[in-house]
Tab-separated table of C-alpha atoms in Angstrom:
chain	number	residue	atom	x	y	z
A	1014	UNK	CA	-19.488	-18.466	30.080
A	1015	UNK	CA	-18.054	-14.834	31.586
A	1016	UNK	CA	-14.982	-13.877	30.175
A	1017	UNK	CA	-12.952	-10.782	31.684
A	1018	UNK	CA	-10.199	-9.061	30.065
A	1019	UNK	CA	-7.901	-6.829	31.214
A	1020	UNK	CA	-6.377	-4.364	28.897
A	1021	UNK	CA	-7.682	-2.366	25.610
A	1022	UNK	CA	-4.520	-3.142	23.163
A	1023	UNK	CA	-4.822	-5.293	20.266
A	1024	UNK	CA	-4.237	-8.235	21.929
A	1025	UNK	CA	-6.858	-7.868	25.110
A	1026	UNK	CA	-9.601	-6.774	21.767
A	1027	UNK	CA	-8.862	-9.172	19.445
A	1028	UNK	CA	-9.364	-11.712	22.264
A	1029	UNK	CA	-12.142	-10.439	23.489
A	1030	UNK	CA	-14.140	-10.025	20.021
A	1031	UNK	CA	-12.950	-14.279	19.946
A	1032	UNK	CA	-14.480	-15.170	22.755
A	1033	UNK	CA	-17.345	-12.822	22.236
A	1034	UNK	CA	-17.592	-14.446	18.497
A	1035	UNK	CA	-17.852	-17.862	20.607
A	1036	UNK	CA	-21.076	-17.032	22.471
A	1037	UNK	CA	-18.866	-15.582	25.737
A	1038	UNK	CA	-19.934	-13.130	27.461
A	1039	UNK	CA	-17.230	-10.320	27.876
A	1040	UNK	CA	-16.014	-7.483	29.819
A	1041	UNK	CA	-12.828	-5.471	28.753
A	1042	UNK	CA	-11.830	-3.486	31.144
A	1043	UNK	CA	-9.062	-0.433	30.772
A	1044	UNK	CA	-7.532	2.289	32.932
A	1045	UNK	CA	-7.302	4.599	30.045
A	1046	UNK	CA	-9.972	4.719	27.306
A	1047	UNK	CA	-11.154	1.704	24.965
A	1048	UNK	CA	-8.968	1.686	23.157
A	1049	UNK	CA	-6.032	2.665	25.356
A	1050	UNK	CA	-3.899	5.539	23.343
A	1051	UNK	CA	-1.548	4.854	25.649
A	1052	UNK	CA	-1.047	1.178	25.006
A	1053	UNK	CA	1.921	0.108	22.942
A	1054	UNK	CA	-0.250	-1.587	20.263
A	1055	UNK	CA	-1.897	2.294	19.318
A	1056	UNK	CA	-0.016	3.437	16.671
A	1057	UNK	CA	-0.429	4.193	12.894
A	1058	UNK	CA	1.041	1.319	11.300
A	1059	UNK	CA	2.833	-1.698	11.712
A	1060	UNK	CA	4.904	-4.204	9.282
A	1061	UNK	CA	3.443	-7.495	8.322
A	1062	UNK	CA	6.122	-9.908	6.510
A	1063	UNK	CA	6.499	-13.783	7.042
A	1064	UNK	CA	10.340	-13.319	6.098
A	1065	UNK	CA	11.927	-15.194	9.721
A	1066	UNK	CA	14.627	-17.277	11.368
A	1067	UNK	CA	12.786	-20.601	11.018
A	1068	UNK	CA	10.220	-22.405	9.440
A	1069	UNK	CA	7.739	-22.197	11.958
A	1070	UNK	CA	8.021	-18.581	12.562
A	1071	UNK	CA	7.590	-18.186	9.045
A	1072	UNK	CA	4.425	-20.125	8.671
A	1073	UNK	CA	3.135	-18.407	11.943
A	1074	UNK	CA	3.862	-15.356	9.863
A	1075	UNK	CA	2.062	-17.053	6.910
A	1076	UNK	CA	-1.122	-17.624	8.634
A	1077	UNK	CA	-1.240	-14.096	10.469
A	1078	UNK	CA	-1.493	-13.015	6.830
A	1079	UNK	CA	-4.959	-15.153	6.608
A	1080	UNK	CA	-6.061	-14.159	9.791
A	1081	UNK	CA	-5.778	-10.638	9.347
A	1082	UNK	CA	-7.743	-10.275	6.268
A	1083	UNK	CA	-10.473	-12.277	8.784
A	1084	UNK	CA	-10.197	-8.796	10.927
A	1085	UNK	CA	-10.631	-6.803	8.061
A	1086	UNK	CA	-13.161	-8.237	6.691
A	1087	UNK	CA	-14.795	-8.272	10.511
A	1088	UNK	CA	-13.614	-4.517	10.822
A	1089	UNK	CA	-15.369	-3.706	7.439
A	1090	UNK	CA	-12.739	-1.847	6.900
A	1091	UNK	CA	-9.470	-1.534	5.113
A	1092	UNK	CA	-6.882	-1.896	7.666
A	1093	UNK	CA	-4.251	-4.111	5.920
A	1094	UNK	CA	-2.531	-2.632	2.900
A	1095	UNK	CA	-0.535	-4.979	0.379
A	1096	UNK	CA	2.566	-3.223	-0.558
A	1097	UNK	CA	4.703	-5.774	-0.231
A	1098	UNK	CA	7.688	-6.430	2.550
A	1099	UNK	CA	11.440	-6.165	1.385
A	1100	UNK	CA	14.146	-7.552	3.724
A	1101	UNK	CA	17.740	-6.305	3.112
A	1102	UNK	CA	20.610	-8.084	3.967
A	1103	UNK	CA	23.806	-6.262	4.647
A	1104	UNK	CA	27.196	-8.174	3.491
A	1105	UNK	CA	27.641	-9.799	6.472
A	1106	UNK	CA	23.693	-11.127	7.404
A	1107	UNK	CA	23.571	-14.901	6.402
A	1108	UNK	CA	20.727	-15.687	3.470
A	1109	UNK	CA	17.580	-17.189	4.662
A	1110	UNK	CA	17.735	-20.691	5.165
A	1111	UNK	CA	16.532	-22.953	2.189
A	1112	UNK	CA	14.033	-24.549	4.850
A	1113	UNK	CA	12.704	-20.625	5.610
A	1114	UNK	CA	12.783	-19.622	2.311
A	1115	UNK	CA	10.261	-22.597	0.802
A	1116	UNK	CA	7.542	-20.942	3.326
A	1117	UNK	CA	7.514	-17.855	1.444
A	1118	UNK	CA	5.034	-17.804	-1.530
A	1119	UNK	CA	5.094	-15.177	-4.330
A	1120	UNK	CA	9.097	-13.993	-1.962
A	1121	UNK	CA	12.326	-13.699	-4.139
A	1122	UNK	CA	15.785	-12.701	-4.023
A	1123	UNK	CA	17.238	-9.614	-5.648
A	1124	UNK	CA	20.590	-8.536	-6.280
A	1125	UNK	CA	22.593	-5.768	-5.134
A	1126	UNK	CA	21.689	-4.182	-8.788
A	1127	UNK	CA	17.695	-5.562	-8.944
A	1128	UNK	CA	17.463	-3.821	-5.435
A	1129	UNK	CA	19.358	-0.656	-6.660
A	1130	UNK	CA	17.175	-0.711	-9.981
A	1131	UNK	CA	14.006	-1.314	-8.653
A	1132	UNK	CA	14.239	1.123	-5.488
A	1133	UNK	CA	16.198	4.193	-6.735
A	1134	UNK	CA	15.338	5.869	-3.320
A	1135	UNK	CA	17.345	3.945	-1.098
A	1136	UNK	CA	21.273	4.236	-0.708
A	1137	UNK	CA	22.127	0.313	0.438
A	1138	UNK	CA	24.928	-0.828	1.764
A	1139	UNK	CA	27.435	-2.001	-0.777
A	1140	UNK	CA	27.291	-6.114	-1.380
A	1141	UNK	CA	23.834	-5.885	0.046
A	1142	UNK	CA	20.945	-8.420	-0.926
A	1143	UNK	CA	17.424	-8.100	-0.300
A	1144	UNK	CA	14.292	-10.355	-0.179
A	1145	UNK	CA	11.172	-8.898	-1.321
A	1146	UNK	CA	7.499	-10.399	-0.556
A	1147	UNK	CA	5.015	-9.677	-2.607
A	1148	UNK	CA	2.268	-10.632	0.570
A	1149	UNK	CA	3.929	-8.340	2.770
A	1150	UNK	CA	2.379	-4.792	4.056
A	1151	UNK	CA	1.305	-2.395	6.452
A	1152	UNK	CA	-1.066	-2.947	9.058
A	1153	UNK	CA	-2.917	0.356	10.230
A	1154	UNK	CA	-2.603	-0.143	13.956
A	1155	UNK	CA	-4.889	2.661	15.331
A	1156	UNK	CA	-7.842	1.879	12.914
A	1157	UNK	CA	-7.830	-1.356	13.854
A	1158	UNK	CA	-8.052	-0.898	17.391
A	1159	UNK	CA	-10.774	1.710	16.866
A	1160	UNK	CA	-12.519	-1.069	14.556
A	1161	UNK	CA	-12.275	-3.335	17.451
A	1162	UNK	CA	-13.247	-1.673	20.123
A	1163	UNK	CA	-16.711	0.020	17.471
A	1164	UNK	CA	-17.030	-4.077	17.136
A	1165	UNK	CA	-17.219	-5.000	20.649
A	1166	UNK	CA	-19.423	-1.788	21.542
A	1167	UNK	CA	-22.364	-3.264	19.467
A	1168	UNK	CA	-22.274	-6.822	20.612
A	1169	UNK	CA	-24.621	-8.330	22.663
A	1170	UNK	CA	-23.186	-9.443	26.032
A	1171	UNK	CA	-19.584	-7.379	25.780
A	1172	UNK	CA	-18.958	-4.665	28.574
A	1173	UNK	CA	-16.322	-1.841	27.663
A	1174	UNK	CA	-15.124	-0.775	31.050
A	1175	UNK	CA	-12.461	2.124	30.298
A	1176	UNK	CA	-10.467	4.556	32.488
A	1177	UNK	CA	-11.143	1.724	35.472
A	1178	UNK	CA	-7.927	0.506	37.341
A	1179	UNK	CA	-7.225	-3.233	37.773
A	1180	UNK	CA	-5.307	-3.453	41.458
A	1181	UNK	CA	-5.661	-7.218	41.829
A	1182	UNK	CA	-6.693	-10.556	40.032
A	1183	UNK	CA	-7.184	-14.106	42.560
A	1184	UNK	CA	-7.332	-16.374	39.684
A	1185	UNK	CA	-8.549	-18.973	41.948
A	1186	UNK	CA	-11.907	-17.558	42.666
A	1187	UNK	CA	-11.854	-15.665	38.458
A	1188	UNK	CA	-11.566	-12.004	40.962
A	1189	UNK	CA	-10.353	-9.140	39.269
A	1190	UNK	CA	-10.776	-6.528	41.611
A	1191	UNK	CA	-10.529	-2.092	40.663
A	1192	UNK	CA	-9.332	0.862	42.327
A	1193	UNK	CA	-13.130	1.878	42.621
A	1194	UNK	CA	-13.697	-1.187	44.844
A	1195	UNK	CA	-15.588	-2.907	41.950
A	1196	UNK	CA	-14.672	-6.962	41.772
A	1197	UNK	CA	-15.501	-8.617	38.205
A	1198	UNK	CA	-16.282	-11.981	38.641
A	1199	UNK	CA	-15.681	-14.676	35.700
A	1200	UNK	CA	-15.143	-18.146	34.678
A	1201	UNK	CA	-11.830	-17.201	33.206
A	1202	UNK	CA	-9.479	-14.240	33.196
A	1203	UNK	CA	-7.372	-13.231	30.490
A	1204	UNK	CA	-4.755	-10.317	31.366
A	1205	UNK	CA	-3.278	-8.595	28.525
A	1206	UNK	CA	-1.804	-5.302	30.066
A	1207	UNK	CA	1.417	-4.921	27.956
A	1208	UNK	CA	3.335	-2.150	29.310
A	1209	UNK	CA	2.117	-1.790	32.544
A	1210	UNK	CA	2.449	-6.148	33.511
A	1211	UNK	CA	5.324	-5.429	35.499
A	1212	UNK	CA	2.765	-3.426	38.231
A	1213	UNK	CA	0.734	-6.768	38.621
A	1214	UNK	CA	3.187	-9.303	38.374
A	1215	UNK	CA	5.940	-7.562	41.333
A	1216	UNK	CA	9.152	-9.406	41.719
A	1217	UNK	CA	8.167	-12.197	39.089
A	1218	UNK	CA	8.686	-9.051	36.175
A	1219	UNK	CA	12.652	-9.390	37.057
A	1220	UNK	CA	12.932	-11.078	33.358
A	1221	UNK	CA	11.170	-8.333	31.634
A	1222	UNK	CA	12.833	-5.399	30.384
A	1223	UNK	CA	11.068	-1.922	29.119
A	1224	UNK	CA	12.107	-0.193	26.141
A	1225	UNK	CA	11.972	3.055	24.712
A	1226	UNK	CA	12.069	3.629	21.322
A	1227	UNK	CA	12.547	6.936	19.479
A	1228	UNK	CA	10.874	7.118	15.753
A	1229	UNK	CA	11.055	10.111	13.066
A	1230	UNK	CA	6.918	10.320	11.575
A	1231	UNK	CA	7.946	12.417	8.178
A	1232	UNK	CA	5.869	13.755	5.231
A	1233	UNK	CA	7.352	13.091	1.694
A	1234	UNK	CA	7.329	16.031	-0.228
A	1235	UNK	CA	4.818	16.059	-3.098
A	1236	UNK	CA	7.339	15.377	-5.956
A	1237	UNK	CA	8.078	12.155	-4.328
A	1238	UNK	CA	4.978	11.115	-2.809
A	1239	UNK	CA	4.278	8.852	-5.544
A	1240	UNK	CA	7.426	7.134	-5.499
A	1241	UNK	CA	7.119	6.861	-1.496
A	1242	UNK	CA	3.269	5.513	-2.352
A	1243	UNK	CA	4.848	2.325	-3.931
A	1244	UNK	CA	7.757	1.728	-1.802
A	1245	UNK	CA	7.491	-1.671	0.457
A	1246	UNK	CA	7.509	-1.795	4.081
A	1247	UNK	CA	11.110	-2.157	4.648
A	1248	UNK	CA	12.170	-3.722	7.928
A	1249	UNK	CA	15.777	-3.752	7.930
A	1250	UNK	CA	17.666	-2.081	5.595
A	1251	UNK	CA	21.019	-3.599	5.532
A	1252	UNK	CA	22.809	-1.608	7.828
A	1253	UNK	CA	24.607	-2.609	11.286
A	1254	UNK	CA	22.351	0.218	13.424
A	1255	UNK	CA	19.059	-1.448	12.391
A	1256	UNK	CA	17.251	0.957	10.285
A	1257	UNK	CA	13.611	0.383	8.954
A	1258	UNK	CA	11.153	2.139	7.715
A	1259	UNK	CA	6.911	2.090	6.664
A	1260	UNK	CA	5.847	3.808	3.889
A	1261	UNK	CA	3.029	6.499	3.693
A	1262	UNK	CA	-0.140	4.471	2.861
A	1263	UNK	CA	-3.551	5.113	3.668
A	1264	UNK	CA	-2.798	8.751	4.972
A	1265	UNK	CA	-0.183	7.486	7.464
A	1266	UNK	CA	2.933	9.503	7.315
A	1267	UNK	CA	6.797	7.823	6.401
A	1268	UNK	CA	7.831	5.984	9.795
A	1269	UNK	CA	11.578	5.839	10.246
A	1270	UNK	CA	13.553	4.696	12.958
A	1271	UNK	CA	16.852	2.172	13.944
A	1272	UNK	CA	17.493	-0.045	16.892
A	1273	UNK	CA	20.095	2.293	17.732
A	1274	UNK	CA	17.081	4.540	18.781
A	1275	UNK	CA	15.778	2.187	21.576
A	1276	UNK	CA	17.326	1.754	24.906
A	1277	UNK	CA	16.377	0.384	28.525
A	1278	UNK	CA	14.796	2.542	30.667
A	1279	UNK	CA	13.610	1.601	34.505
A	1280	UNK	CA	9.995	3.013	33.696
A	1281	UNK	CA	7.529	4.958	31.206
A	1282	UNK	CA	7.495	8.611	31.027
A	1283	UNK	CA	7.414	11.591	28.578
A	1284	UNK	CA	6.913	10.576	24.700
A	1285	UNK	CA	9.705	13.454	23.499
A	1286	UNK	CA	12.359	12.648	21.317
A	1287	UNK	CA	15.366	13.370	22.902
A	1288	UNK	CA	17.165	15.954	20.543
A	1289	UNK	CA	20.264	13.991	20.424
A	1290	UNK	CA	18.848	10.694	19.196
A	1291	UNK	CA	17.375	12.549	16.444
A	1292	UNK	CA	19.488	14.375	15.433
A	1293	UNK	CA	21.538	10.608	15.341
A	1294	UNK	CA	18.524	9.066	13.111
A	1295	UNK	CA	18.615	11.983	10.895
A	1296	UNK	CA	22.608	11.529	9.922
A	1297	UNK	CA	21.829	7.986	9.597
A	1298	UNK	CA	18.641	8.449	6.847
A	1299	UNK	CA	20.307	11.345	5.308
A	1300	UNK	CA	22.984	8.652	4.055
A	1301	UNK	CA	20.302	5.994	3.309
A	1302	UNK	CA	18.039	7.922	1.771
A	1303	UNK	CA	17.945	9.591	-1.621
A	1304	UNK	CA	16.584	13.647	-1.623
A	1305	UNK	CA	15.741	12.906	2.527
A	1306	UNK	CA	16.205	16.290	4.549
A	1307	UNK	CA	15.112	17.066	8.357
A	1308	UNK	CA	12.701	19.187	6.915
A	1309	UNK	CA	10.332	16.160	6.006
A	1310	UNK	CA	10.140	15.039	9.851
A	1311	UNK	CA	6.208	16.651	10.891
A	1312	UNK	CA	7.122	15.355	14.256
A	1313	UNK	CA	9.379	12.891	16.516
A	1314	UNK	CA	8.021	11.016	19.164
A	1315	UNK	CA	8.692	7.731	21.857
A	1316	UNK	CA	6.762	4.746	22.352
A	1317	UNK	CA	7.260	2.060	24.910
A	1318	UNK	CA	7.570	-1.927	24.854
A	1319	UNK	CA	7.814	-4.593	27.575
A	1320	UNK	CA	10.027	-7.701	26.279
A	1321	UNK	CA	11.901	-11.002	27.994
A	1322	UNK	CA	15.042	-9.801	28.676
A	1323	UNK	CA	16.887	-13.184	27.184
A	1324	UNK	CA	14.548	-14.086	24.232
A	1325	UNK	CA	13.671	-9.957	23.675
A	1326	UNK	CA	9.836	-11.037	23.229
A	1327	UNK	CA	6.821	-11.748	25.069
A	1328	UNK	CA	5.688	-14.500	27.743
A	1329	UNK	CA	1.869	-15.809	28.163
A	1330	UNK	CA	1.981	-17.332	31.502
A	1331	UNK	CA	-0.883	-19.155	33.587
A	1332	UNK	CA	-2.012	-17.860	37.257
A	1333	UNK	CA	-1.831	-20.785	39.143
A	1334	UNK	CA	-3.345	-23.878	38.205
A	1335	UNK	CA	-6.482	-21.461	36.937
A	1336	UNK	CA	-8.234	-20.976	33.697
A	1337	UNK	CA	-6.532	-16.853	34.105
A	1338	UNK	CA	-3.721	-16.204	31.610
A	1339	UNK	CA	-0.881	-13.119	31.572
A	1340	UNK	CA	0.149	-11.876	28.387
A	1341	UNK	CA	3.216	-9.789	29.960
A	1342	UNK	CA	5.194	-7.833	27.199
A	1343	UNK	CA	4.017	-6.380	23.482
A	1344	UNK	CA	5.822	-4.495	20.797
A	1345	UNK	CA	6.038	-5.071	17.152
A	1346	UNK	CA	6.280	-8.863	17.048
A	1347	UNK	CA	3.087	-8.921	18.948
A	1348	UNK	CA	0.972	-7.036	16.597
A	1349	UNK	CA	1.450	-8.734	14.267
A	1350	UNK	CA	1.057	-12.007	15.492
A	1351	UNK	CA	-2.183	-10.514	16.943
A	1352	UNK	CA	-4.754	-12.532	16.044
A	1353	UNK	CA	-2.928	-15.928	16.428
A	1354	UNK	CA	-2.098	-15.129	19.677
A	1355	UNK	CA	-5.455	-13.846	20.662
A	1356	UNK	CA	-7.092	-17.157	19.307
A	1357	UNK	CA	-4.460	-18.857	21.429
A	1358	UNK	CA	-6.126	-16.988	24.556
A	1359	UNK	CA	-9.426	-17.432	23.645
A	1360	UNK	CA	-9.404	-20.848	23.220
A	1361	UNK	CA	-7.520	-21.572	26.435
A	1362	UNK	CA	-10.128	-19.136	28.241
A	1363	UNK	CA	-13.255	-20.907	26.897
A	1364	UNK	CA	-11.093	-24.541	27.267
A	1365	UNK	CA	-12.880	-25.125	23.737
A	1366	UNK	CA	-11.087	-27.875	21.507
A	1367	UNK	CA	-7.291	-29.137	21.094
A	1368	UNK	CA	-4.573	-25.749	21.298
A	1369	UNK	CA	-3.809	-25.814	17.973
A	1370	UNK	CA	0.008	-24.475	17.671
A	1371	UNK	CA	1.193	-21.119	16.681
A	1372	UNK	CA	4.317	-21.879	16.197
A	1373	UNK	CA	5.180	-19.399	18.311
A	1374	UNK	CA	7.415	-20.587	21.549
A	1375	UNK	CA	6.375	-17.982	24.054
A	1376	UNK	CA	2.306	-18.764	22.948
A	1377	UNK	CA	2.333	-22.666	22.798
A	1378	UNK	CA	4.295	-22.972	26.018
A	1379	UNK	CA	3.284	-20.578	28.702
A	1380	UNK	CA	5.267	-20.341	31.831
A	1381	UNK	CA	3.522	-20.962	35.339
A	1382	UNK	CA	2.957	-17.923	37.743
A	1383	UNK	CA	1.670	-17.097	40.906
A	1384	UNK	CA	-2.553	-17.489	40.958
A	1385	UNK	CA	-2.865	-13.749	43.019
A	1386	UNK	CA	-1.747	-10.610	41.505
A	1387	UNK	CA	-1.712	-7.276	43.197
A	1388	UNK	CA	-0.392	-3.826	42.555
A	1389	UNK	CA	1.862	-2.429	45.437
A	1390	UNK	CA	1.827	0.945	45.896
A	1391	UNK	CA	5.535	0.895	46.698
A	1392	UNK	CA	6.422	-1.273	43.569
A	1393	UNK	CA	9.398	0.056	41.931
A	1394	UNK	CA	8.157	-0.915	38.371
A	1395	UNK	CA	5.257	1.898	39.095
A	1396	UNK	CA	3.836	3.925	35.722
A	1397	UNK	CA	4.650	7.506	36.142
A	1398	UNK	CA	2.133	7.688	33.896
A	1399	UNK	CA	-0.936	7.050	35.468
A	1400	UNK	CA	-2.555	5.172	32.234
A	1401	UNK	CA	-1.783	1.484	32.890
A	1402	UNK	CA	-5.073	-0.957	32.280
């Protein structure tokens, strides 16, 4: 069986080294390199925690933990460090639900003053309450990409195709066609182009909205580097502008940033920080922070994401009545749902077994779309960048 996939984040590898694992044959084709620094999933790091609104988003969570220490293993590589995950809930943020809570092994509950006492370094909001997970951690997004895509390279049967431009997929007859005038044939087409789905799919992107998100990468100073060391990921810190942050591990630098850093925007650009939201982010961790200065920031810097604009995450939808799949958006709650959702893919692409369920909505019930996509030259959702896969 021929599988092609379109797009060189962590969703179009990890899918790809699935099927490959299967005894597919697989091309992975990119417009920017294998993998794509360009594509939202490329980053340093990424928080892993199973700490969320329901049950079965927890035990999604839950199993992502198991899966990922699959890819690591696979990678050969540490990519996955444990230092925990700690949740903190502001005055007003209801506790997790008993229901939620029971899916949590090894989590518990701390106290305004077991929070304080255990994590000097943060200034919490006052009648906060946290949740700390011991299974929780950091992923190291750019090493496992690179481990993927090494992975791939030396697999019999896999094709790396970068910097080639996908301008149309007929899922009827498995087409995807390039700029070049190149057509891929396969028995099933899996299209995982995160940022730039909006170019393929035309007027049925209306319901996705980009983002752009402005984050502060900072080096601790050396006096408090070992503090910083065994800090947890923290992804929300109590307050009502949405602060988080991932501690230095495995040579990655502090990450800080708030939801009051990311705002619509009609297409991808530039990745500077505008001066004025960081100079906002800076008043913000200067008050949540103990000892933090602007000096500590080595750089600032914008990423993008693609989400639904009512349910704010992703949509797999199928082409047609065709074995060809869109994964249209990305961000955070992708990658780390990564290799559920890739297994998801694969095993829809090689029609192997009964879908076993994620647990995640958007992955166990994709939405029918149109069987042709094309790129218009005139489509207003155009990259200015010129790096979409």
């Amino acid at each position: 069986m021929r599988i092609i996939v379109v797009g060189g984040g962590v969703i179009g590898l990890l899918t790809a080294l699935e099927c490959s694992l299967a005894g597919a044959e697989v091309s992975v084709v990119d417009r920017g390199g294998i993998p794509n620094p360009e594509a939202t999933s490329y980053d340093r790091h990424r928080v892993l925690r199973a700490l969320h609104p329901g049950p079965a988003e927890a035990a999604a969570a839950i199993e992502a933990h198991h899966r990922w220490a699959e890819v690591e293993s696979r990678l050969g590589t540490t990519v996955y460090h444990r230092v925990g995950a700690l949740t903190v809930l502001g005055p007003d943020d209801p506790e997790a639900s008993a229901a939620t809570f029971a899916e949590l092994p090894g989590a518990r509950r701390l106290s305004e003053g077991e929070t304080a006492e255990r994590y000097p370094q943060l200034r919490l909001p006052r009648g906060s309450r946290a949740v700390l997970e011991r299974d929780g951690g950091v992923l190291l997004a750019d090493r496992i990409l690179a481990g993927t895509a090494a992975v791939l390279a030396a697999r019999p049967g896999v094709k790396l195709l970068p910097r080639h431009r996908v301008t149309g997929v007929e899922a009827p007859f498995g087409l995807v066609r390039l700029e070049d005038g190149t057509v891929l044939r396969g028995d099933a087409v899996v299209v995982a182009a995160g940022l730039w789905s909006r170019e393929l799919l035309g007027p049925e992107s209306s319901g996705l909205t980009l983002y752009r998100q402005t984050q502060l990468m900072c080096a601790v100073p050396g006096s408090m580097r070992e503090v910083w060391e065994r800090t947890p990921a923290i992804p929300s810190l109590g307050t009502a502008e949405g602060a988080w942050l991932v501690p230095p591990v495995g040579g990655a630098p502090l990450k800080l940033s708030a939801a009051v850093a990311c705002r619509p925007v009609e297409r991808t650009g530039d990745r500077v920080a505008p001066r004025d939201v960081q100079t906002r982010l800076v008043l913000h961790f200067t008050s949540l922070l103990a000892g933090f200065r602007a000096e500590w920031i080595e750089r600032a810097e914008d990423s993008y994401y693609l989400a639904d604009r009512e349910t704010h995450g992703p949509v797999l939808g199928q082409l047609g009545d065709d074995n060809a799949w869109i994964y249209a958006a990305c961000g955070g709650s992708s990658f780390k749902f990564a290799p559920l959702i890739a297994r998801s893919l694969a095993r829809r692409a090689l029609g192997t077994g009964p879908r076993v369920p994620t647990g995640l909505t958007a992955v166990d019930h994709p939405v029918r779309l149109p069987g042709d996509l094309a790129v218009r030259a005139t489509s207003p959702h155009q990259s200015t960048t010129g790096v979409a896969p």
